[in-house]
């Protein structure tokens, strides 16, 4: 067989050139296809944002932001939902950050390598993959029924905290791990105890990373819908929530109910779109803050 | 080991190391070390890389135990008490035995915050007192004039040599007895090295200094006593002058004259 | 020298009890336990009430295609829900896998650093959009668009949410596959380039085979995401409990069933209420197995280098 190849005229220069040309052609067209496929995401994002903004035009105004809910589209506003989402974050932020950072400190600084550490780590990565609707069932059963918190802001906030906890844990772990050992050494060599070193050296240095992760977790929580729906947030709440034990509605919930009811009243689609714009602007702001923190506190050692 | 006894007559030993052995897992890094560190003198530890000199100095403030697989045997008497004893507080030890590392390692905080870190964690809260300490420590570290107008700037804005002097000032702020220096000039340029060496000469009037160095010249210039380590063994220990002019061991001579290392 | 600093410090050190150093580890450990307790809570919640359901409904009924939980004579066949879930997930995969993988190949093997830096944030942006927004997009834009092309497409159907779910998952497939391809050592690529291979040939014959386990892991995770996705299907696929393979018809997924039932008026203590937990349990087990599989596959591939 090998002898044949040398005689085979496939290997003559002309043929080879043709073949190479063909291969380069295929390569170039493949590159184009791949590029288009990568641009597909951009295209969809563009259409989505364009559609939602155009649908919201004429509906998103001060009156919409400051009014209570109403069954009449012209009068309806999302003030209650904005307050609800805000109060939800008032619960989620401290609970998640305290639990998440503490867990990360335990895993990175105190736990010794072994079964327990592996168990907690595996558990957290699996928890991150549990569908949010399941967290809704957990919240409904444990917080809503067992602890009798109903569908209050507290119940919703605790449910949401558990849902986004893995995000904060993983981000904090990475931030703590990135603190160079020589800074710890400097502290220990001055006679500092472990907790002194962690609180005065490790955490301040890891803070930007922890904050970035926490903000990302918050932005996930602020847009999450399923757990709240499962918790049984009422469809129409006219009262603005006053404290964390009140029933409430939140921005994504409002989008959900208005979308469902477009069958009844076509203008609800515009209200949903206007609410989405508000939600996306909030997310955009949160993410920008995260990026600013990340850039401003870039490591200098 | 006559030299030790000779030294003892002159001054008091602050550290007495007796039959010290140290293992990283199954690898023995220090083999039966016996040495006395004299008060208010500079002791230089020399030897080729991997000889255990860094390990040795880190054993004196038990920083070596940061590596979990480390095992030790023997005694290190500090002011007559064994630092490996159960009741001996490692944090107390490190409060009076300061350490300067190979690479300058200031905290990513202001110059001021770096210097007062030690006093603060050890319970000094008074602002005026802290400022006093900062000024004195920076002056002792010959850094005050360069930084007095920018105490609130980040320490990482300083040059490498300034950073290292800041780290020395940080140690001085809690007024230790002993300064351990682990190749403090190896990351610095010649001019910065010269300044730090000058500083060490100043400091030896007030502190006991143990310095690990890879530079024979440095050892000869600044130390009173020199210990030569080779693959975990203490080969020779004595007056610096004696070691450099008349080494008793062939291996010391080979190393000093640059035949290996 | 200010001589009393040392005395103050030594005095303070004697006074200072290291109480915080003893307390803090306990607090942190307790916090770490919360995540374990959460998992236990999920499992207990689901199993406890699901058992009541499995006791009340005969096995043959559960594995039937008849689902009518609120009828006078309720039926609890789970197959329509499983069918609905698989159907929408399949459609999503048919969008996410080709687009996600080719995007990853482009980013990892073809794109210049500059283009990569511009495209990656857009992918992240796409991944950060809440699913409720995708649901609205599917229902108010993609469905009408599809109805214009496909006659007979119902206003609620499996196709539209399937496609949009696929779009939502593209960034996941892209970023995980790209990570896997990036971790292929450059030496392998250089070897192939030295033989005169084109980029495409290197990508297809060298990089993808070397990164295959990471790529497959990303597919498995994507499937898990699709199975667990809730709002898009709840909004756009309706709540018909049909057992059908017709993607133009309204269907219901397991997740949508849970949402419909909890926001509806099924009283606590009824079989219908317990069915919620049974469906939740099946969903939990499905996604857990998928996640464990993905972890197993990617761990295996990490050992190769």
XYZ file of N, CA and C in Angstrom, chain A residues 20 23-24 26-27 30-31 33-35 37-42 44-45 47-49 51-52 55 98-99 101-103 105-107 110 116 119-120 122-135 137-138 140-142 145 162 165 193-196 198 219 223-226 229-232 252-253 255-257 259-260 262-263 268-270 272-273 276 279-280 283-284 287 294, chain C residues 18 20-21 24-25 27-29 31-39 41-42 45-46 49 95 98-100 102-103 105-107 110 115 119 122-126 128-137 139-141 156 167 170 195-201 203 224 227-231 234-235 255 258-260 262-263 266 268 273 276-277 279-281 283-284 287-288 291-292 295 299:
558
model
N -5.734 21.588 -0.924
C -5.484 22.575 0.126
C -6.461 23.730 -0.004
N -9.670 22.696 1.404
C -9.643 22.646 2.870
C -9.724 24.046 3.463
N -9.031 24.986 2.813
C -9.056 26.354 3.329
C -10.453 26.954 3.177
N -13.298 25.298 3.158
C -14.147 24.709 4.213
C -13.872 25.401 5.542
N -12.595 25.605 5.810
C -12.204 26.247 7.063
C -12.835 27.630 7.175
N -16.586 27.451 7.660
C -16.886 27.010 9.028
C -16.721 28.168 9.994
N -15.670 28.944 9.788
C -15.437 30.084 10.661
C -16.627 31.039 10.620
N -19.766 30.310 9.797
C -20.927 29.699 10.467
C -20.789 29.832 11.992
N -19.588 29.538 12.484
C -19.370 29.602 13.933
C -19.561 31.030 14.444
N -19.060 31.978 13.658
C -19.208 33.376 14.058
C -20.686 33.754 14.134
N -23.135 31.837 14.630
C -23.741 31.174 15.772
C -23.408 31.921 17.068
N -22.169 32.433 17.155
C -21.816 33.209 18.342
C -22.574 34.536 18.368
N -22.836 35.066 17.164
C -23.559 36.336 17.112
C -25.052 36.151 17.363
N -25.512 34.900 17.254
C -26.928 34.611 17.473
C -27.372 35.113 18.846
N -26.515 34.884 19.844
C -26.832 35.334 21.197
C -27.037 36.841 21.223
N -26.135 37.536 20.538
C -26.226 38.997 20.458
C -27.527 39.422 19.798
N -30.396 37.745 19.536
C -31.558 37.499 20.395
C -31.645 38.566 21.483
N -30.488 38.855 22.089
C -30.474 39.869 23.141
C -30.992 41.195 22.597
N -33.009 41.751 19.939
C -34.448 41.690 19.673
C -35.230 41.781 20.978
N -34.776 40.987 21.955
C -35.485 40.941 23.232
C -35.564 42.333 23.854
N -34.432 43.003 23.916
C -34.426 44.324 24.557
C -35.233 45.324 23.732
N -37.752 44.737 21.651
C -39.173 44.430 21.780
C -39.731 44.960 23.109
N -39.020 44.661 24.159
C -39.542 45.004 25.481
C -39.580 46.514 25.668
N -42.439 47.960 23.607
C -43.736 47.653 24.216
C -44.008 48.500 25.452
N -24.198 36.751 55.488
C -23.680 36.221 56.754
C -23.483 34.706 56.668
N -24.529 34.014 56.198
C -24.417 32.554 56.097
C -23.346 32.147 55.087
N -20.700 33.847 53.730
C -19.311 34.164 54.055
C -18.834 33.281 55.208
N -19.716 33.072 56.203
C -19.325 32.202 57.321
C -18.997 30.803 56.827
N -19.849 30.272 55.954
C -19.595 28.937 55.411
C -18.255 28.914 54.685
N -15.668 30.889 55.138
C -14.565 30.986 56.094
C -14.319 29.622 56.733
N -15.416 28.948 57.106
C -15.240 27.628 57.713
C -14.503 26.701 56.752
N -14.979 26.661 55.494
C -14.401 25.713 54.537
C -12.941 26.041 54.227
N -10.935 26.994 58.509
C -11.006 26.183 59.727
C -11.107 24.680 59.464
N -15.934 15.467 56.141
C -16.937 16.501 56.402
C -16.798 17.643 55.399
N -18.064 16.551 52.120
C -19.522 16.462 52.157
C -20.149 17.840 51.982
N -19.642 18.824 52.722
C -20.215 20.170 52.635
C -20.005 20.753 51.243
N -19.490 19.150 48.312
C -20.331 18.454 47.328
C -21.772 18.893 47.487
N -22.187 18.999 48.732
C -23.561 19.392 49.015
C -23.865 20.770 48.437
N -22.931 21.698 48.591
C -23.175 23.052 48.089
C -23.254 23.061 46.567
N -22.373 22.301 45.910
C -22.436 22.326 44.451
C -23.710 21.631 43.955
N -24.185 20.648 44.682
C -25.452 20.022 44.273
C -26.646 20.933 44.549
N -26.565 21.647 45.669
C -27.640 22.572 46.025
C -27.793 23.640 44.944
N -26.648 24.039 44.348
C -26.683 25.054 43.296
C -27.453 24.552 42.080
N -27.559 23.220 41.929
C -28.233 22.682 40.757
C -29.681 22.296 40.994
N -30.156 22.472 42.224
C -31.552 22.121 42.506
C -32.475 23.181 41.874
N -33.490 22.748 41.108
C -34.384 23.720 40.469
C -35.010 24.664 41.493
N -35.177 25.925 41.089
C -35.671 26.925 42.035
C -37.085 26.593 42.520
N -37.848 25.892 41.680
C -39.219 25.573 42.058
C -39.239 24.630 43.271
N -38.183 23.808 43.390
C -38.076 22.907 44.541
C -37.846 23.722 45.819
N -37.005 24.763 45.702
C -36.820 25.646 46.854
C -38.156 26.273 47.258
N -41.034 24.782 47.039
C -41.742 23.773 47.839
C -41.192 23.717 49.261
N -39.853 23.829 49.378
C -39.233 23.834 50.701
C -39.750 25.029 51.504
N -42.469 26.803 51.037
C -43.901 26.649 51.307
C -44.128 25.749 52.519
N -43.395 24.635 52.559
C -43.616 23.659 53.623
C -43.005 24.110 54.940
N -41.730 24.522 54.894
C -41.029 24.815 56.145
C -41.351 26.225 56.657
N -45.724 26.947 56.049
C -46.665 26.181 56.869
C -46.124 25.847 58.250
N -31.785 30.836 50.813
C -31.252 29.487 50.669
C -30.949 29.192 49.207
N -27.715 31.048 48.239
C -26.589 30.829 49.159
C -25.344 30.248 48.466
N -3.696 36.133 66.520
C -4.371 34.846 66.573
C -5.055 34.605 65.231
N -5.626 33.421 65.088
C -6.239 33.059 63.811
C -7.394 33.993 63.462
N -8.286 34.207 64.432
C -9.443 35.046 64.143
C -9.014 36.490 63.877
N -8.016 36.982 64.641
C -7.514 38.329 64.375
C -7.009 38.421 62.938
N -7.828 36.548 60.361
C -8.933 36.455 59.407
C -9.700 37.767 59.336
N -28.756 39.866 42.498
C -29.409 40.098 41.216
C -30.099 38.822 40.730
N -34.612 38.635 40.421
C -35.341 38.262 39.212
C -36.022 36.912 39.300
N -35.769 36.198 40.398
C -36.288 34.837 40.519
C -37.789 34.862 40.823
N -38.536 34.018 40.125
C -39.988 34.056 40.225
C -40.582 32.808 40.849
N -40.147 31.651 40.339
C -40.808 30.393 40.676
C -40.982 30.165 42.183
N -43.863 32.237 43.481
C -45.174 31.785 43.016
C -45.612 30.561 43.813
N -44.654 29.631 44.000
C -44.983 28.407 44.735
C -45.343 28.727 46.187
N -44.677 29.722 46.732
C -44.959 30.128 48.106
C -46.382 30.666 48.238
N -46.985 31.000 47.103
C -48.381 31.427 47.130
C -48.580 32.905 47.314
N -40.942 40.453 39.647
C -41.142 39.307 38.745
C -42.538 38.694 38.850
N -43.093 38.708 40.065
C -44.445 38.178 40.262
C -45.435 39.003 39.444
N -44.822 40.730 36.775
C -44.647 40.405 35.353
C -45.400 39.118 35.019
N -45.257 38.144 35.895
C -45.884 36.842 35.669
C -47.403 36.969 35.552
N -48.021 37.618 36.525
C -49.487 37.688 36.494
C -49.987 38.525 35.335
N -48.477 38.890 32.469
C -48.297 38.108 31.237
C -49.426 37.084 31.083
N -49.738 36.393 32.173
C -50.806 35.392 32.121
C -52.130 36.032 31.711
N -52.746 38.626 29.845
C -52.862 39.343 28.568
C -54.015 38.806 27.745
N -54.405 37.568 28.027
C -55.555 36.990 27.323
C -56.812 37.816 27.611
N -52.192 44.568 29.326
C -51.356 43.992 30.377
C -49.968 43.639 29.843
N -49.898 43.306 28.546
C -48.590 42.998 27.952
C -47.662 44.207 28.059
N -48.238 45.395 27.841
C -47.430 46.610 27.955
C -46.993 46.839 29.388
N -46.559 44.521 31.622
C -45.507 43.539 31.896
C -44.183 44.024 31.318
N -44.227 44.525 30.086
C -42.995 45.006 29.446
C -42.387 46.162 30.238
N -40.759 44.830 33.199
C -39.491 44.176 32.841
C -38.386 45.212 32.676
N -37.172 46.111 36.017
C -36.394 45.001 36.571
C -35.014 44.934 35.918
N -34.992 45.043 34.584
C -33.703 44.959 33.883
C -32.793 46.123 34.262
N -31.262 45.274 37.548
C -30.213 44.269 37.384
C -28.970 44.899 36.778
N -29.201 45.767 35.788
C -28.085 46.425 35.121
C -27.284 47.254 36.131
N -25.322 44.923 38.453
C -24.166 44.340 37.785
C -23.077 45.369 37.535
N -15.166 45.325 41.150
C -14.128 44.400 40.695
C -12.947 45.172 40.099
N -8.875 34.675 74.807
C -9.088 34.446 73.393
C -10.491 33.908 73.127
N -13.054 35.088 71.473
C -13.524 35.122 70.084
C -12.923 33.986 69.267
N -11.639 33.706 69.568
C -10.997 32.639 68.817
C -11.612 31.278 69.099
N -15.766 31.903 67.349
C -15.985 32.073 65.913
C -16.026 30.758 65.121
N -15.073 29.838 65.337
C -15.140 28.592 64.561
C -16.474 27.880 64.734
N -19.385 29.285 65.311
C -20.382 30.006 64.512
C -20.252 29.638 63.035
N -19.013 29.637 62.544
C -18.807 29.325 61.129
C -19.228 27.903 60.805
N -18.917 27.007 61.709
C -19.286 25.615 61.478
C -20.810 25.477 61.419
N -22.897 27.753 60.505
C -23.343 28.300 59.220
C -23.145 27.276 58.106
N -21.995 26.595 58.146
C -21.716 25.600 57.109
C -22.728 24.464 57.167
N -23.201 24.177 58.390
C -24.184 23.102 58.533
C -25.535 23.469 57.900
N -25.823 24.789 57.826
C -27.115 25.207 57.276
C -27.319 24.647 55.870
N -26.246 24.622 55.084
C -26.402 24.118 53.718
C -26.757 22.636 53.725
N -26.169 21.913 54.671
C -26.503 20.491 54.792
C -27.953 20.341 55.263
N -28.321 21.169 56.249
C -29.686 21.113 56.763
C -30.684 21.437 55.652
N -30.321 22.393 54.778
C -31.202 22.739 53.667
C -31.467 21.511 52.796
N -30.396 20.802 52.459
C -30.561 19.606 51.634
C -31.448 18.585 52.343
N -33.604 19.198 54.588
C -34.948 19.772 54.594
C -35.674 19.512 53.286
N -34.981 19.713 52.187
C -35.604 19.474 50.877
C -36.025 18.020 50.759
N -38.928 17.167 53.211
C -40.155 17.812 52.748
C -40.783 17.013 51.617
N -39.939 16.707 50.621
C -40.456 16.028 49.442
C -40.896 14.603 49.770
N -44.280 14.094 52.183
C -45.600 14.252 51.580
C -45.771 13.420 50.316
N -31.645 23.394 20.228
C -31.190 24.770 20.003
C -29.846 24.996 20.705
N -26.217 22.723 19.425
C -25.472 23.182 18.239
C -24.995 24.622 18.350
N -25.866 25.516 18.766
C -25.464 26.928 18.829
C -24.399 27.126 19.914
N -24.634 26.529 21.080
C -23.695 26.691 22.190
C -22.327 26.134 21.856
N -20.950 25.428 18.810
C -20.245 26.142 17.737
C -19.764 27.512 18.229
N -20.560 28.158 19.066
C -20.094 29.432 19.634
C -18.824 29.203 20.448
N -16.636 26.802 20.054
C -15.515 26.542 19.135
C -15.011 27.863 18.572
N -15.959 28.728 18.192
C -15.549 30.013 17.632
C -14.723 30.801 18.647
N -15.258 30.903 19.865
C -14.581 31.715 20.880
C -13.220 31.131 21.238
N -11.234 30.230 17.047
C -11.170 31.148 15.913
C -11.037 32.618 16.301
N -12.228 40.161 19.947
C -13.619 39.746 19.736
C -14.104 38.949 20.936
N -17.477 39.526 23.078
C -18.609 38.590 23.012
C -18.930 37.941 24.360
N -21.438 39.685 26.570
C -22.798 39.591 26.034
C -23.418 38.250 26.423
N -22.602 37.209 26.351
C -23.059 35.883 26.787
C -23.467 35.931 28.265
N -22.614 36.610 29.071
C -22.915 36.701 30.499
C -24.211 37.462 30.740
N -24.404 38.520 29.927
C -25.623 39.315 30.022
C -26.843 38.435 29.734
N -26.726 37.641 28.689
C -27.817 36.754 28.281
C -28.117 35.763 29.408
N -27.703 36.352 32.498
C -28.181 37.032 33.692
C -29.628 37.478 33.610
N -30.247 37.329 32.442
C -31.645 37.760 32.307
C -32.569 36.788 33.035
N -33.452 37.301 33.873
C -34.340 36.418 34.633
C -35.223 35.580 33.695
N -35.535 34.374 34.132
C -36.291 33.474 33.258
C -37.707 33.997 33.002
N -38.235 34.780 33.932
C -39.574 35.321 33.725
C -39.581 36.227 32.477
N -38.469 36.919 32.249
C -38.369 37.786 31.074
C -38.360 36.933 29.804
N -37.637 35.824 29.847
C -37.653 34.899 28.711
C -39.061 34.355 28.484
N -39.757 34.095 29.578
C -41.131 33.585 29.461
C -42.019 34.578 28.733
N -41.915 35.821 29.147
C -42.687 36.880 28.494
C -42.313 36.972 27.016
N -41.021 36.876 26.741
C -40.506 36.962 25.368
C -41.053 35.803 24.526
N -43.785 34.037 25.020
C -45.235 34.100 24.862
C -45.658 35.265 23.964
N -45.013 36.434 24.128
C -45.504 37.607 23.419
C -44.766 37.871 22.106
N -43.646 37.189 21.875
C -42.925 37.451 20.626
C -42.697 36.181 19.806
N -50.624 28.396 23.108
C -49.717 27.800 24.089
C -49.261 26.480 23.487
N -32.373 28.968 24.006
C -31.610 30.222 23.931
C -31.052 30.587 25.300
N -27.963 28.538 26.067
C -26.777 28.674 25.214
C -25.539 29.139 25.998
N 1.602 20.036 11.183
C 1.361 19.109 10.072
C 0.533 19.774 8.975
N 0.232 21.050 9.112
C -0.483 21.757 8.057
C -1.986 21.709 8.193
N -2.510 21.402 9.382
C -3.959 21.351 9.541
C -4.549 22.756 9.579
N -5.795 22.871 9.118
C -6.498 24.138 9.250
C -7.062 24.226 10.660
N -7.547 25.432 11.015
C -8.120 25.613 12.350
C -9.277 24.669 12.599
N -10.123 24.520 11.568
C -11.291 23.648 11.695
C -10.854 22.214 11.979
N -9.841 21.783 11.223
C -9.363 20.406 11.415
C -8.791 20.224 12.809
N -9.658 21.967 15.432
C -10.773 22.013 16.373
C -11.510 20.677 16.420
N -30.126 19.244 32.628
C -30.624 19.409 33.986
C -31.292 20.771 34.162
N -34.695 20.730 32.407
C -35.705 19.972 33.143
C -36.247 20.794 34.314
N -35.358 21.530 34.966
C -35.769 22.263 36.155
C -36.338 23.639 35.866
N -36.208 24.115 34.627
C -36.679 25.453 34.283
C -38.196 25.538 34.423
N -38.652 26.642 34.997
C -40.053 26.712 35.380
C -40.857 27.786 34.658
N -40.395 29.033 34.760
C -41.280 30.126 34.354
C -41.560 30.153 32.857
N -44.106 27.500 32.158
C -45.381 27.799 32.805
C -46.158 28.832 31.991
N -45.458 29.850 31.511
C -46.135 30.906 30.769
C -46.504 30.470 29.360
N -42.460 21.027 36.289
C -42.303 22.297 37.009
C -43.567 23.145 36.909
N -46.273 22.036 39.256
C -46.082 22.484 40.641
C -46.560 23.925 40.808
N -46.195 24.777 39.852
C -46.596 26.182 39.935
C -48.116 26.310 39.846
N -48.707 25.595 38.870
C -50.155 25.706 38.695
C -50.864 25.280 39.985
N -49.747 25.050 43.185
C -49.574 25.839 44.407
C -50.263 27.187 44.311
N -50.297 27.759 43.089
C -50.951 29.059 42.999
C -52.453 28.890 42.792
N -55.772 24.115 45.437
C -55.791 22.768 45.986
C -55.554 22.847 47.477
N -54.728 22.030 51.318
C -53.749 21.177 51.968
C -54.426 19.910 52.459
N -52.861 17.815 46.549
C -51.800 18.570 47.214
C -50.553 17.717 47.368
N -48.225 17.172 44.336
C -47.235 18.224 44.149
C -45.843 17.774 44.601
N -45.807 17.161 45.776
C -44.543 16.744 46.351
C -43.985 15.525 45.624
N -44.395 14.938 42.431
C -43.797 15.480 41.214
C -42.481 16.176 41.557
N -42.496 16.936 42.651
C -41.283 17.614 43.089
C -40.165 16.627 43.354
N -40.484 15.511 43.982
C -39.478 14.501 44.307
C -38.867 13.914 43.035
N -38.755 15.299 40.107
C -37.968 16.377 39.507
C -36.607 16.509 40.204
N -36.631 16.476 41.532
C -35.412 16.591 42.322
C -34.439 15.460 41.996
N -32.930 15.869 38.397
C -31.888 16.886 38.250
C -30.650 16.530 39.075
N -30.861 15.925 40.249
C -29.717 15.542 41.075
C -28.851 14.528 40.335
N -26.895 16.255 37.659
C -25.782 17.047 38.184
C -24.630 16.155 38.640
N -24.982 15.046 39.307
C -23.934 14.131 39.763
C -23.205 13.540 38.567
N -20.853 16.093 37.191
C -19.671 16.212 38.051
C -18.724 15.048 37.842
N -15.004 15.452 36.400
C -13.906 15.085 37.291
C -12.973 14.103 36.586
